[in-house]
Coordinates of C-alpha atoms in Angstrom, one line a residue:
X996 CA 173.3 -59.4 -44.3
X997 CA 173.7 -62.3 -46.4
X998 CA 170.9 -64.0 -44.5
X999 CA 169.0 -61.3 -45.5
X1000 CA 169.5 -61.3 -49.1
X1001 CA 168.6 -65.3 -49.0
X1002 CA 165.3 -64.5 -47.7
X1003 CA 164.1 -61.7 -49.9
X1004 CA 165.6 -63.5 -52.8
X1005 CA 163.3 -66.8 -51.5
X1006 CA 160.5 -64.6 -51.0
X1007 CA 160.3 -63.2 -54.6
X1008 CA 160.7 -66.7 -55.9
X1009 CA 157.9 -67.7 -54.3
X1010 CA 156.0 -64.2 -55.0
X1011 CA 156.8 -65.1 -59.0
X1012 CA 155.7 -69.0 -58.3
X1013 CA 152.3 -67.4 -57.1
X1014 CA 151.9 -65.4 -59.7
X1015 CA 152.4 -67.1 -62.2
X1016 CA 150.1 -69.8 -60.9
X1017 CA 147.1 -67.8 -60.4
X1018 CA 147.7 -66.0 -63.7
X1019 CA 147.5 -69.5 -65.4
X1020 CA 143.7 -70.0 -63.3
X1021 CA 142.5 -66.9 -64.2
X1022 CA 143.5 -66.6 -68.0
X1023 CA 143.1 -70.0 -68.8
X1024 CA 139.7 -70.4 -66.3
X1025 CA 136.2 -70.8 -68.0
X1026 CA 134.7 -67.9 -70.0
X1027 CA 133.1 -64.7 -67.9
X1028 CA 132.3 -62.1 -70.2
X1029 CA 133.4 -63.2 -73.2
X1030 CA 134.0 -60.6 -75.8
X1031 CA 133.4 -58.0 -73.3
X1032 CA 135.8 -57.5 -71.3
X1033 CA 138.7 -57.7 -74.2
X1034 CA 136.7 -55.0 -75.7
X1035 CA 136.8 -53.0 -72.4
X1036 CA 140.2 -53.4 -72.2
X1037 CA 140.7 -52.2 -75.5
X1038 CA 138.7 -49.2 -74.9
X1039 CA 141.1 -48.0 -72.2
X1040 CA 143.9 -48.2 -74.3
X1041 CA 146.3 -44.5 -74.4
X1042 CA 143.6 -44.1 -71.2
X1043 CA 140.7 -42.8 -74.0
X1044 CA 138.1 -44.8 -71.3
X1045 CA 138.8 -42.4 -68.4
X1046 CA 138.8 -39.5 -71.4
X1047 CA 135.1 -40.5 -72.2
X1048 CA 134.3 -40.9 -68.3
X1049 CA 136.1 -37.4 -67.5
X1050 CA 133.8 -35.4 -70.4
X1051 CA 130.5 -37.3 -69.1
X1052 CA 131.8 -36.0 -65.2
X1053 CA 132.2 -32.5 -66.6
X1054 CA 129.0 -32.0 -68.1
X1055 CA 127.6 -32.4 -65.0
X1056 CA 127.6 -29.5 -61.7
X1057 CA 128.4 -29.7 -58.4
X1058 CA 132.0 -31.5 -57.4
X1059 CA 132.0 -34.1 -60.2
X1060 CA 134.2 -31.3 -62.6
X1061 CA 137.1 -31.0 -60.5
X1062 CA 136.6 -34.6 -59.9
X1063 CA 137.1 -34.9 -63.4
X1064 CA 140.1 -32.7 -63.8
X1065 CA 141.8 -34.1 -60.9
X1066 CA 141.1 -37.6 -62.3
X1067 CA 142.9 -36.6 -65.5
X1068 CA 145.9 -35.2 -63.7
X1069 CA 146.7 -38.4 -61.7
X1070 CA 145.7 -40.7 -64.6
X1071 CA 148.5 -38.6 -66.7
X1072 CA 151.0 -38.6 -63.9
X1073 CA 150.3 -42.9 -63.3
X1074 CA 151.0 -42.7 -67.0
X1075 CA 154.0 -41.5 -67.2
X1076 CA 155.7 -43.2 -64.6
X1077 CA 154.1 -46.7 -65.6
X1078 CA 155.0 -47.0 -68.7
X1079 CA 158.3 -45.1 -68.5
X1080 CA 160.8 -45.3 -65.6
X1081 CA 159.1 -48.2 -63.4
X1082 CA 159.2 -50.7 -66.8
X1083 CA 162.5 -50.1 -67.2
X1084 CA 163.6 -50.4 -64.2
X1085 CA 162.1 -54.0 -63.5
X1086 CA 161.7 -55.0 -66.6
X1087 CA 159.7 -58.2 -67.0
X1088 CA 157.8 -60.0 -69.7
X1089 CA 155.0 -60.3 -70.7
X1090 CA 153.3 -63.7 -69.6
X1091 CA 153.3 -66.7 -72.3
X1092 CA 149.8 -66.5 -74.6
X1093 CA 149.1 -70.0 -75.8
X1094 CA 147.4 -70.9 -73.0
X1095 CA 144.9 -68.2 -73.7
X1096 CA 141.4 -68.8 -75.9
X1097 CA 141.4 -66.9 -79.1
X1098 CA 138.2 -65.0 -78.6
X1099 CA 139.8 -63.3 -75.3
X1100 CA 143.3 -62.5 -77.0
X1101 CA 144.1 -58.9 -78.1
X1102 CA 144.3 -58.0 -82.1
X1103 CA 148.5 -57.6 -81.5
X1104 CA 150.7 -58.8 -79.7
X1105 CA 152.2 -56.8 -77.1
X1106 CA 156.4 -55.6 -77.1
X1107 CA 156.6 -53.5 -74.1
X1108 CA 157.7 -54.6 -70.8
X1109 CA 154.8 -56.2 -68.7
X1110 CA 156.0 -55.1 -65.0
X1111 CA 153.8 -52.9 -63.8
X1112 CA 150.4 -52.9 -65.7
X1113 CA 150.0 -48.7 -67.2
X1114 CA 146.1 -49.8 -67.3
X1115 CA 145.8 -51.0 -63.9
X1116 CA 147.8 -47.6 -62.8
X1117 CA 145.8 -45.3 -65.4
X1118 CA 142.3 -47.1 -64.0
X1119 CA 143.1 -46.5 -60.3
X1120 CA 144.7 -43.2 -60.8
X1121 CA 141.3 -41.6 -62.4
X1122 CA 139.3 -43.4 -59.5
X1123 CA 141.1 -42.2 -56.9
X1124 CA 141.2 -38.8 -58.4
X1125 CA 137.9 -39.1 -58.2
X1126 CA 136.8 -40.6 -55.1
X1127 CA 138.9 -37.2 -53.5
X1128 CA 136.9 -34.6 -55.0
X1129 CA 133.3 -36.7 -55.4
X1130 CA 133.2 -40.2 -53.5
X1131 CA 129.4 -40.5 -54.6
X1132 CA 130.6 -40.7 -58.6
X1133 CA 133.8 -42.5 -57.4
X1134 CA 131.6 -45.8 -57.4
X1135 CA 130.5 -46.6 -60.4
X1136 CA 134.3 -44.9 -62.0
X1137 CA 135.9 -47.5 -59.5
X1138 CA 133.8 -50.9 -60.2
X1139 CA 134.7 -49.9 -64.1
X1140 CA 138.4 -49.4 -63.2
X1141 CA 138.3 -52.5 -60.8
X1142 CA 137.2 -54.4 -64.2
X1143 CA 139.9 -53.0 -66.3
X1144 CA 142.2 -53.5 -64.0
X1145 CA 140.7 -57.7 -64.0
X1146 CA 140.9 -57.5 -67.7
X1147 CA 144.2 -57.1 -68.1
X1148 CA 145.0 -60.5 -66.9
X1149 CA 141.6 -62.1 -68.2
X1150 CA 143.1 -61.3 -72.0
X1151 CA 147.2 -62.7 -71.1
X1152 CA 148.7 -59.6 -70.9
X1153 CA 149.7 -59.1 -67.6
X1154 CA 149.9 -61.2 -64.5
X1155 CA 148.5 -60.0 -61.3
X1156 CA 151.1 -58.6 -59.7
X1157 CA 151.5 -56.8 -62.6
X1158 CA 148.2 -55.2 -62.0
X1159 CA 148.4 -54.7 -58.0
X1160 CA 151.5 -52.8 -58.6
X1161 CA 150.1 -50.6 -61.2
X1162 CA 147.1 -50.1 -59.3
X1163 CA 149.3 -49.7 -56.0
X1164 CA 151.4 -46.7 -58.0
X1165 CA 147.7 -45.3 -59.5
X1166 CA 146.7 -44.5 -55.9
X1167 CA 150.2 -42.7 -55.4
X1168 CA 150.0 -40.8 -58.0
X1169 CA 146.5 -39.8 -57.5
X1170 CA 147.3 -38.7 -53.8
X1171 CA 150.4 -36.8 -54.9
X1172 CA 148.1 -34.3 -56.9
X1173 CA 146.9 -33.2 -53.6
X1174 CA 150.2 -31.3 -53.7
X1175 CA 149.3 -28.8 -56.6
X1176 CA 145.4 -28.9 -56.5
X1177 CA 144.7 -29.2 -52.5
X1178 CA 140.8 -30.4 -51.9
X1179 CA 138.2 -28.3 -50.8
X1180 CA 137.0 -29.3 -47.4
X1181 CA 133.8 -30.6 -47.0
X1182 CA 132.4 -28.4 -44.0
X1183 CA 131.5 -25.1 -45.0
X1184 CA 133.6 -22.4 -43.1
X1185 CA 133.1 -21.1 -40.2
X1186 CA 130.9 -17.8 -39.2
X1187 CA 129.4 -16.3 -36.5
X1188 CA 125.4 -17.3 -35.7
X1189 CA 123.0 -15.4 -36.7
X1190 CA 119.8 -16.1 -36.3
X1191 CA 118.6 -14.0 -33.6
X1192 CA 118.8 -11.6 -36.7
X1193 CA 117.3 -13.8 -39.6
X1194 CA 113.1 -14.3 -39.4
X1195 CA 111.7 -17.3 -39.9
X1196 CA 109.6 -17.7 -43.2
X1197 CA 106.6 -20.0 -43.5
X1198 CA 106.4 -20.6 -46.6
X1199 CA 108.5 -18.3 -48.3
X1200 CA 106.1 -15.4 -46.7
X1201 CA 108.2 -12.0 -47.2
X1202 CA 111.2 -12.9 -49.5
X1203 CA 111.6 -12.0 -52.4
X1204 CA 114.1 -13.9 -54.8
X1205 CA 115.6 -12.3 -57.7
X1206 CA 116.9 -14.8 -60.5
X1207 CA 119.6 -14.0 -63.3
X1208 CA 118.3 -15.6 -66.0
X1209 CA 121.9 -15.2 -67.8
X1210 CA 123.8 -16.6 -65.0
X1211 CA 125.9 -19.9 -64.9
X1212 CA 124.2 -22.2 -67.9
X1213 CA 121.1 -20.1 -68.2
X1214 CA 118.9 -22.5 -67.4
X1215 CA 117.0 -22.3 -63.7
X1216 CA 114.1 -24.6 -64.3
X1217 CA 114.9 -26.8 -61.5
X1218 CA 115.8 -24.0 -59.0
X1219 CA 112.3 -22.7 -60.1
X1220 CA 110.3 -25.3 -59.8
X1221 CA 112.4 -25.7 -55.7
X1222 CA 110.8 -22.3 -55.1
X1223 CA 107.6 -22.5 -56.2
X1224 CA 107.0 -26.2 -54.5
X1225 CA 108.7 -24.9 -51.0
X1226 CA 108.4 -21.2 -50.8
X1227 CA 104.6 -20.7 -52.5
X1228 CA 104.4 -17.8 -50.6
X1229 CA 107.7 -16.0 -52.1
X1230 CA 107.9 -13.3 -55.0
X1231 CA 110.3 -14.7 -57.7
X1232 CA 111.4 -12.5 -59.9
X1233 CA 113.1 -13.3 -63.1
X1234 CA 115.6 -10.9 -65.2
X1235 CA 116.2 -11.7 -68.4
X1236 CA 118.9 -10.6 -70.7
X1237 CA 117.3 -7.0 -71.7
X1238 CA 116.7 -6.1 -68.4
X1239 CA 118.3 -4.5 -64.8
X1240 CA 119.6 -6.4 -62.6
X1241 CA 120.4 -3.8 -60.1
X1242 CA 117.2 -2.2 -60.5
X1243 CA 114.8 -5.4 -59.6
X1244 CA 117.5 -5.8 -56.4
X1245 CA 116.8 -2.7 -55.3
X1246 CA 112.8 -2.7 -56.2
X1247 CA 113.0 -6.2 -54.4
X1248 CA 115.4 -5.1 -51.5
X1249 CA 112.4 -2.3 -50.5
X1250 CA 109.7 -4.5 -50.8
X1251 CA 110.4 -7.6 -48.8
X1252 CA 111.3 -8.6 -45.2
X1253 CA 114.6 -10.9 -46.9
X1254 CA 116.1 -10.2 -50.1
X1255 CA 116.8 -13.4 -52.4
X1256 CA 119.0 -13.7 -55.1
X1257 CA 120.1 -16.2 -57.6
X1258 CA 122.7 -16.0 -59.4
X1259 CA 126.3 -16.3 -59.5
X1260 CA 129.0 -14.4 -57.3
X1261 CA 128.5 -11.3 -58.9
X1262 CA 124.7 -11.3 -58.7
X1263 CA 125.3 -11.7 -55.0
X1264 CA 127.8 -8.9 -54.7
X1265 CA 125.1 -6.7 -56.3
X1266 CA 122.7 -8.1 -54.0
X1267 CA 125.2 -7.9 -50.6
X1268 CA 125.6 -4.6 -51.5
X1269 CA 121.8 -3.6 -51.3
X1270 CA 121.2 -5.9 -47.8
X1271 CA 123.8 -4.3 -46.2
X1272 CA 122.5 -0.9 -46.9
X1273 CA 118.7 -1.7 -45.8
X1274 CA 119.9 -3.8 -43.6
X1275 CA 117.8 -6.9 -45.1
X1276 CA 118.8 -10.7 -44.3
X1277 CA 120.1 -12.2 -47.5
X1278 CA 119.3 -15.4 -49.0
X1279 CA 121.3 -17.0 -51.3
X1280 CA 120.7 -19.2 -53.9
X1281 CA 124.1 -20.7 -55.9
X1282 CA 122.9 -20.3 -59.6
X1283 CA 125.9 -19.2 -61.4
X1284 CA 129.0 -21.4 -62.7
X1285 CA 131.4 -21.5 -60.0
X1286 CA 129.6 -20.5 -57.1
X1287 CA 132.6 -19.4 -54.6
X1288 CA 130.8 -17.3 -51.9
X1289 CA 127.6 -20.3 -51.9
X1290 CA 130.5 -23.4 -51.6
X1291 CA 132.0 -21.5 -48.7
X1292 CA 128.8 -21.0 -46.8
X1293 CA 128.4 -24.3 -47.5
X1294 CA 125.4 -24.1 -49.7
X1295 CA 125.2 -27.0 -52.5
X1296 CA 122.0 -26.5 -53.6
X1297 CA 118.2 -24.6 -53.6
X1298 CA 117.8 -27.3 -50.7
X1299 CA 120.0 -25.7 -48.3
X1300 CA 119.1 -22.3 -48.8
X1301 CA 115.0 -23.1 -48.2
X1302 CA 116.3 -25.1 -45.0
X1303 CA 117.8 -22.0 -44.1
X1304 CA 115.0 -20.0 -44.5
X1305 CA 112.1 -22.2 -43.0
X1306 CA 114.1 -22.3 -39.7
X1307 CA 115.4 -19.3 -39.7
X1308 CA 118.9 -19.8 -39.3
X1309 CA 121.2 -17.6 -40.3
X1310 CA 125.4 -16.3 -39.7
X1311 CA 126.6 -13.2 -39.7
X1312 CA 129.7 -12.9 -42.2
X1313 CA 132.9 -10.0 -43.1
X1314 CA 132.6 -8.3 -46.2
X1315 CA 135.5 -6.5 -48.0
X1316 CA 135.5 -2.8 -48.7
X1317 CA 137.0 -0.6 -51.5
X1318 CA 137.0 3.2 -51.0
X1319 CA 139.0 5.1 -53.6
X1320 CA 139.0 7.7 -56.4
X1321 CA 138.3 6.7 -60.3
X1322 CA 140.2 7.7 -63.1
X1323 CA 137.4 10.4 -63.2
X1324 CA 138.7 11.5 -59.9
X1325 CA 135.2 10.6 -58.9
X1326 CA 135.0 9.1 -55.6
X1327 CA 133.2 5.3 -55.2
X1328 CA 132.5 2.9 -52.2
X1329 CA 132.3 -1.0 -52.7
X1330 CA 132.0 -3.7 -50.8
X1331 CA 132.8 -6.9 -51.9
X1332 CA 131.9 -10.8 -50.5
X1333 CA 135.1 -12.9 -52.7
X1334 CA 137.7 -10.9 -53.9
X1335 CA 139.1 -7.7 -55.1
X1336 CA 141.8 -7.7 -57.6
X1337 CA 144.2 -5.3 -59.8
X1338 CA 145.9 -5.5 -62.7
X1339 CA 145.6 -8.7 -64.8
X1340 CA 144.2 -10.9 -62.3
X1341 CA 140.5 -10.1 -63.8
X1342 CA 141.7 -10.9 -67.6
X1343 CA 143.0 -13.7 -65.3
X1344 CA 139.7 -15.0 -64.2
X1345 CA 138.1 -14.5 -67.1
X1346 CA 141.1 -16.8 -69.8
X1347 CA 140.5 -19.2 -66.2
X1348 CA 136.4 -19.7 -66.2
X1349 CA 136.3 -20.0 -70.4
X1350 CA 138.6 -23.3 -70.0
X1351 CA 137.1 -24.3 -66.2
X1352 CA 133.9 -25.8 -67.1
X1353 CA 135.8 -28.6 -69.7
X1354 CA 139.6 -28.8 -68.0
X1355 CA 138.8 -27.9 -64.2
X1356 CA 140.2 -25.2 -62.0
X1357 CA 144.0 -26.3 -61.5
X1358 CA 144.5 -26.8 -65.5
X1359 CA 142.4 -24.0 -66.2
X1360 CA 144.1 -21.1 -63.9
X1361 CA 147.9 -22.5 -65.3
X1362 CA 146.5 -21.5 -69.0
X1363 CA 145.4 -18.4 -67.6
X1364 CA 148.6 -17.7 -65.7
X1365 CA 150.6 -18.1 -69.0
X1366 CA 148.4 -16.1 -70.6
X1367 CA 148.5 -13.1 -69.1
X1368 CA 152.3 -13.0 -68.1
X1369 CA 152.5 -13.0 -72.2
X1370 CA 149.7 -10.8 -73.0
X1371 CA 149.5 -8.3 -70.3
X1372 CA 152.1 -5.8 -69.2
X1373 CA 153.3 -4.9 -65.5
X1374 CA 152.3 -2.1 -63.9
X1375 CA 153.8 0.3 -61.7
X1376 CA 151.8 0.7 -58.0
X1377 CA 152.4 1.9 -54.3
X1378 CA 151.4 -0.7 -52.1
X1379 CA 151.3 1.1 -48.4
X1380 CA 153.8 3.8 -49.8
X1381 CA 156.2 1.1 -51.2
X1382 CA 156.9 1.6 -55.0
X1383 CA 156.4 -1.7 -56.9
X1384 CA 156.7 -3.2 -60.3
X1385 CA 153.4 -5.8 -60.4
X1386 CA 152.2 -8.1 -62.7
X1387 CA 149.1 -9.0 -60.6
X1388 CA 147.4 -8.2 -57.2
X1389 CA 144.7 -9.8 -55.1
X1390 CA 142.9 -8.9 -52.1
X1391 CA 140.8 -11.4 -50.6
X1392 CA 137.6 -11.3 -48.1
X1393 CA 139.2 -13.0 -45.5
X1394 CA 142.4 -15.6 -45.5
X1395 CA 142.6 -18.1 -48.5
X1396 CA 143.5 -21.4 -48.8
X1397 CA 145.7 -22.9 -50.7
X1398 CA 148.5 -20.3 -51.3
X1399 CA 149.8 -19.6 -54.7
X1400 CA 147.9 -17.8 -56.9
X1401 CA 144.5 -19.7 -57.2
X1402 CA 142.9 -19.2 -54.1
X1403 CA 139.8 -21.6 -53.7
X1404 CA 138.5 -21.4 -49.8
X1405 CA 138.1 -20.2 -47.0
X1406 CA 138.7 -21.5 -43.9
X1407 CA 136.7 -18.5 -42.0
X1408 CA 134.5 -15.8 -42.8
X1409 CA 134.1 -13.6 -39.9
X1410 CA 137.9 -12.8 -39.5
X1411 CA 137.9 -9.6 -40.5
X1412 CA 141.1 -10.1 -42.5
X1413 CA 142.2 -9.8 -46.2
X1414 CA 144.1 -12.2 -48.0
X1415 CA 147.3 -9.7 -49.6
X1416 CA 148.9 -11.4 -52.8
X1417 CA 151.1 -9.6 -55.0
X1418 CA 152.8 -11.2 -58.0
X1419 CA 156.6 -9.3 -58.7
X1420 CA 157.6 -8.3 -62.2
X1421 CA 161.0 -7.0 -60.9
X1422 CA 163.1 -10.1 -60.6
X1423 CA 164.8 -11.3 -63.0
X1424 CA 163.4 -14.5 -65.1
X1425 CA 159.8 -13.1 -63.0
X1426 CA 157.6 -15.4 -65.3
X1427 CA 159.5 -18.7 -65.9
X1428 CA 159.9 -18.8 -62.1
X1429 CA 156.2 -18.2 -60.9
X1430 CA 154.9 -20.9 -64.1
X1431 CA 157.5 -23.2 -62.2
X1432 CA 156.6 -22.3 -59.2
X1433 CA 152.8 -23.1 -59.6
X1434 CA 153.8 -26.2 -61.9
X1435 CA 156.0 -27.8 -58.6
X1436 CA 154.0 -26.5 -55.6
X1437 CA 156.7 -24.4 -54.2
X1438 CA 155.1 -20.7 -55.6
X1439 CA 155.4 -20.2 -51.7
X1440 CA 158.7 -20.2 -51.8
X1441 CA 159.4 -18.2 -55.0
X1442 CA 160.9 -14.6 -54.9
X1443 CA 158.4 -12.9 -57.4
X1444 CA 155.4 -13.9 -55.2
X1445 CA 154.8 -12.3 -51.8
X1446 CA 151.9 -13.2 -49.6
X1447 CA 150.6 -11.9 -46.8
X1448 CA 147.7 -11.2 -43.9
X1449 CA 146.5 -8.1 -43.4
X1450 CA 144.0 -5.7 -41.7
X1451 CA 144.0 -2.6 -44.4
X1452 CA 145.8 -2.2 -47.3
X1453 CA 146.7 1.2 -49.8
X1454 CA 147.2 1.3 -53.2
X1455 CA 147.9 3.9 -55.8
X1456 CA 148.8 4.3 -59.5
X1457 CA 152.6 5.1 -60.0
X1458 CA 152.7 5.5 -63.9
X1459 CA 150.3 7.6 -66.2
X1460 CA 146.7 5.6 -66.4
X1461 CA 144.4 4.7 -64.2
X1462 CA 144.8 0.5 -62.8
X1463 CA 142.1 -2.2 -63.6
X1464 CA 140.1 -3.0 -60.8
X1465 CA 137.3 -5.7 -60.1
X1466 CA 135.0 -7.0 -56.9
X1467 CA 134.3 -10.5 -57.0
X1468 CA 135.3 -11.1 -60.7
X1469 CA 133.4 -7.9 -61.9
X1470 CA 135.1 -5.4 -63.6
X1471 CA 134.7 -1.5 -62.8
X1472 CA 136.7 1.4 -63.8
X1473 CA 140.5 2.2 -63.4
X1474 CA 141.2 3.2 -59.9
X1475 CA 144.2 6.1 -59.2
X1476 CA 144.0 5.2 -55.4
X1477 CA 141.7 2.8 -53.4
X1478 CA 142.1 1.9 -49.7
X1479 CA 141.1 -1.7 -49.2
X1480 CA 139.8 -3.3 -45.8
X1481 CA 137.4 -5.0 -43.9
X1482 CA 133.8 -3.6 -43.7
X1483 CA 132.5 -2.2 -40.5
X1484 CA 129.7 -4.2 -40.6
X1485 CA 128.6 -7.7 -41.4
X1486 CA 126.2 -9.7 -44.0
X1487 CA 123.1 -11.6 -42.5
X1488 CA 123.2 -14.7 -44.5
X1489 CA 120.7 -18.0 -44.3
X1490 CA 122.2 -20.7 -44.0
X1491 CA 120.9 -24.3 -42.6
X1492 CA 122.5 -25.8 -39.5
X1493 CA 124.0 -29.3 -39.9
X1494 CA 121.5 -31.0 -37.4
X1495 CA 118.0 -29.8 -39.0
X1496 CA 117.4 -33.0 -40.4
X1497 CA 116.7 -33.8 -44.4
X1498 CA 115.9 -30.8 -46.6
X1499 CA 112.4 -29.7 -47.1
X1500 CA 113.1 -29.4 -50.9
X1501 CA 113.6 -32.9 -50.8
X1502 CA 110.6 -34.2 -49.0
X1503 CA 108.2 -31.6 -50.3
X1504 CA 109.5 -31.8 -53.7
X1505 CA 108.4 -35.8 -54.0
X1506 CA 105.2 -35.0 -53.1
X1507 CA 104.5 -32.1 -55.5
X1508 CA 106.7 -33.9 -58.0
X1509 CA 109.4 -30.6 -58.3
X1510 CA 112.6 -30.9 -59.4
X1511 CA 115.3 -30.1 -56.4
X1512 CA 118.1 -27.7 -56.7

């Protein structure tokens, strides 16, 4: 034991000798980037660097937004426990400063503790965060964090260890926020082929694409200028904000060999709906914000979808179906490709989207939690002939991942399954312990949140009213009673096969000088 002791203890001495050595070469060495990199190092003071980088990550599409968000999350998490617990606990100085040149010094000295370096584990937290969610914008985020990270001993403020240690507990932190916002997977999920089903189109020749003009951001030029370069032969029709969208579906839907449509997941619902019934192909084009039904097929772009439909390839995929009675006691018939939901789980969706696009998904859908366990009331249901006092209920189009109550992906889509989630208003303390329960991870766990996997589900009003109800985020009427279950029959859907080779938006689109999707 005591031999033991003697050789960590020698160990760190000579860890503290090397330190302190190659801090003195590398602050004291000639001049690299003299005034920049003070400057940068400055700039990611109270981490309003990775802020900057975050909003310029959100105002872009694709994976780079939760990239952000995530980001964020670890960088505050890194923060915290830098500059908190882990300098208190060690407890080291700051290295001497007169060997260091004026021009790189900072404005003020510094008082806090020096071991480990809060920039070094704010920089490699937002990286990592990141590199998780969008390894292609991870490079140029981790090159700049790399140099923060340098500048911290370049201007005398830290050594390196100081900095490797930061960085070390950046990358932890950034990893442990896999625990409350799990990562989409990167292959799309998995369906049943297709194509036997799904024509070929030279060209474009017999589809017809419908585009909501007042989906996502509103503006489609580049998903335009895709179809035009590498579908000539396709109708494209646009619908502005005076006009039907359901009627041009339908007009388009009688008209053409495959219906198109782009727009976001409620477009597609109204389009799904119409394919089914004439039983059409569909194509899909992601055009809206978020884009759930497109991510799982594992469409990111125009690109994929004209792949899809110049080879012809195609899956066949489960749709959910809603049969019930209106507060009108008027009977109605839905299908639905995400998600059904009732109660306050579409106010829900819609506090959750208005915040998404700046703060991401995870932050987004905790604001949107709070807000409805404060704003809207519990309900009284039967779910399969058991009385229950609800807050919120969701029915999903096959089995969800992760649990809890923001359900992202989906593994499968030909499982002909729902998703059953029910949040409890009964138990005592209800709300404090589902917000703690989504805050820690554990909501699987919690008493006031049940889920479950199953093949048909009943529900029914209990109290005087008729319930909310929405399929895929739209909302209809108040429902008295509505049987939910899997739909007898499935969705032809285009979608490209992973060994086709590049996408003929891409080399098409360089020649005609298009923009791609």
């Amino acid at each position: 034991m005591r031999r033991d002791i003697e050789l960590g203890r020698t160990f760190a001495e000579a860890f503290l000798r090397a330190d302190r050595s190659l801090f003195a070469s590398l602050a004291g060495g000639r001049p690299l980037l003299d005034p920049v990199l003070p400057r940068l190092s400055h700039a990611a003071d109270h981490g309003l660097l990775w802020w900057g980088v975050a909003g310029a990550l959100g105002a872009t599409k694709g994976r780079r937004r939760p990239a952000a968000a995530r980001g964020l999350l670890a960088l505050g998490t890194a923060s915290v426990l830098a500059n908190g617990p882990a300098k208190l606990v060690f407890r080291r100085d700051r290295p001497p400063t007169h060997g260091i040149p004026a021009l790189r010094r900072l404005s003020r000295d510094l008082t806090t503790f020096s071991f480990p370096s809060g920039h070094a584990a704010s920089a490699a937290a937002f990286a990592t965060g990141v590199a998780l969610d969008s390894p292609g914008a991870a490079v140029p985020v981790a090159a700049l964090a790399a140099t923060v990270a340098f500048s911290r001993v370049y201007v005398g403020v830290h050594y390196p260890g100081d900095v490797l240690a930061g960085a070390a507990l950046g990358v932890g932190a950034a990893l442990l926020t896999t625990k409350v916002m799990p990562r989409r997977p990167w292959v799309p999920a998995r369906a049943s082929p297709a194509s036997a089903w799904a024509p070929a189109l030279p060209e474009g020749e017999g589809l017809t694409v419908v585009v909501n003009a007042r989906s996502g951001q509103g503006n489609h030029g580049d998903l335009l200028a895709v179809l035009r370069a590498d579908l000539p032969r396709a109708k494209v029709v646009e619908v502005g904000p005076g006009d039907d969208m359901d009627a041009a579906l339908a007009t388009a839907a009688d008209s053409s060999r495959v219906l198109g449509v782009a727009g976001g997941d409620g477009s597609i619902n109204s389009a799904a709906q119409l394919a089914l019934a004439r039983g059409t192909p569909l194509a899909v084009f992601p055009a809206g914000t978020l884009n759930h039904f497109a991510a799982d097929l594992g469409l990111g772009g125009a690109g994929d979808s004209v792949q899809a439909i110049l080879a012809g390839s195609a899956v066949a995929v489960d749709l959910g179906r809603a049969d019930g009675i209106s507060a009108g006691f008027d009977r109605f018939s839905r299908v639905f490709v995400n998600t059904a939901s009732l109660g306050g789980y579409p106010d829900m969706v819609a506090v959750r989207e208005r915040f998404e696009r700046r703060l991401g998904k995870w932050p987004a859908m905790i604001i949107a939690l709070c807000w409805v366990l404060r704003n809207e009331p519990p309900f009284d249901v039967e779910i399969d002939g058991e009385r229950r006092r609800v807050w919120l209920i969701f029915v999903g189009n096959g089995v969800y991942h992760p649990d809890g109550f923001a359900p992202t992906y989906r593994s499968r889509l030909d499982e002909a399954q729902l998703d059953l989630r029910v949040v409890d208003a009964a138990a005592p303390a209800a709300r404090l312990r589902l917000v703690g329960g989504v805050l820690t991870g554990r909501l699987g766990r919690s008493r006031v949140y049940e889920q479950r996997t199953v093949e048909r589900v009943l529900i029914s009003s209990a109290q005087a009213g008729a319930l909310p109800f929405a399929c895929d985020g739209e909302v209809t009427e108040g429902v008295e009673r509505i049987v939910i279950s899997p739909s007898a029959a499935r969705l032809i859907v285009y979608r490209p096969r992973r060994d086709e080779g590049p996408r003929p938006s891409w080399r098409l689109s360089r020649r005609r000088g298009a923009a791609t999707g």
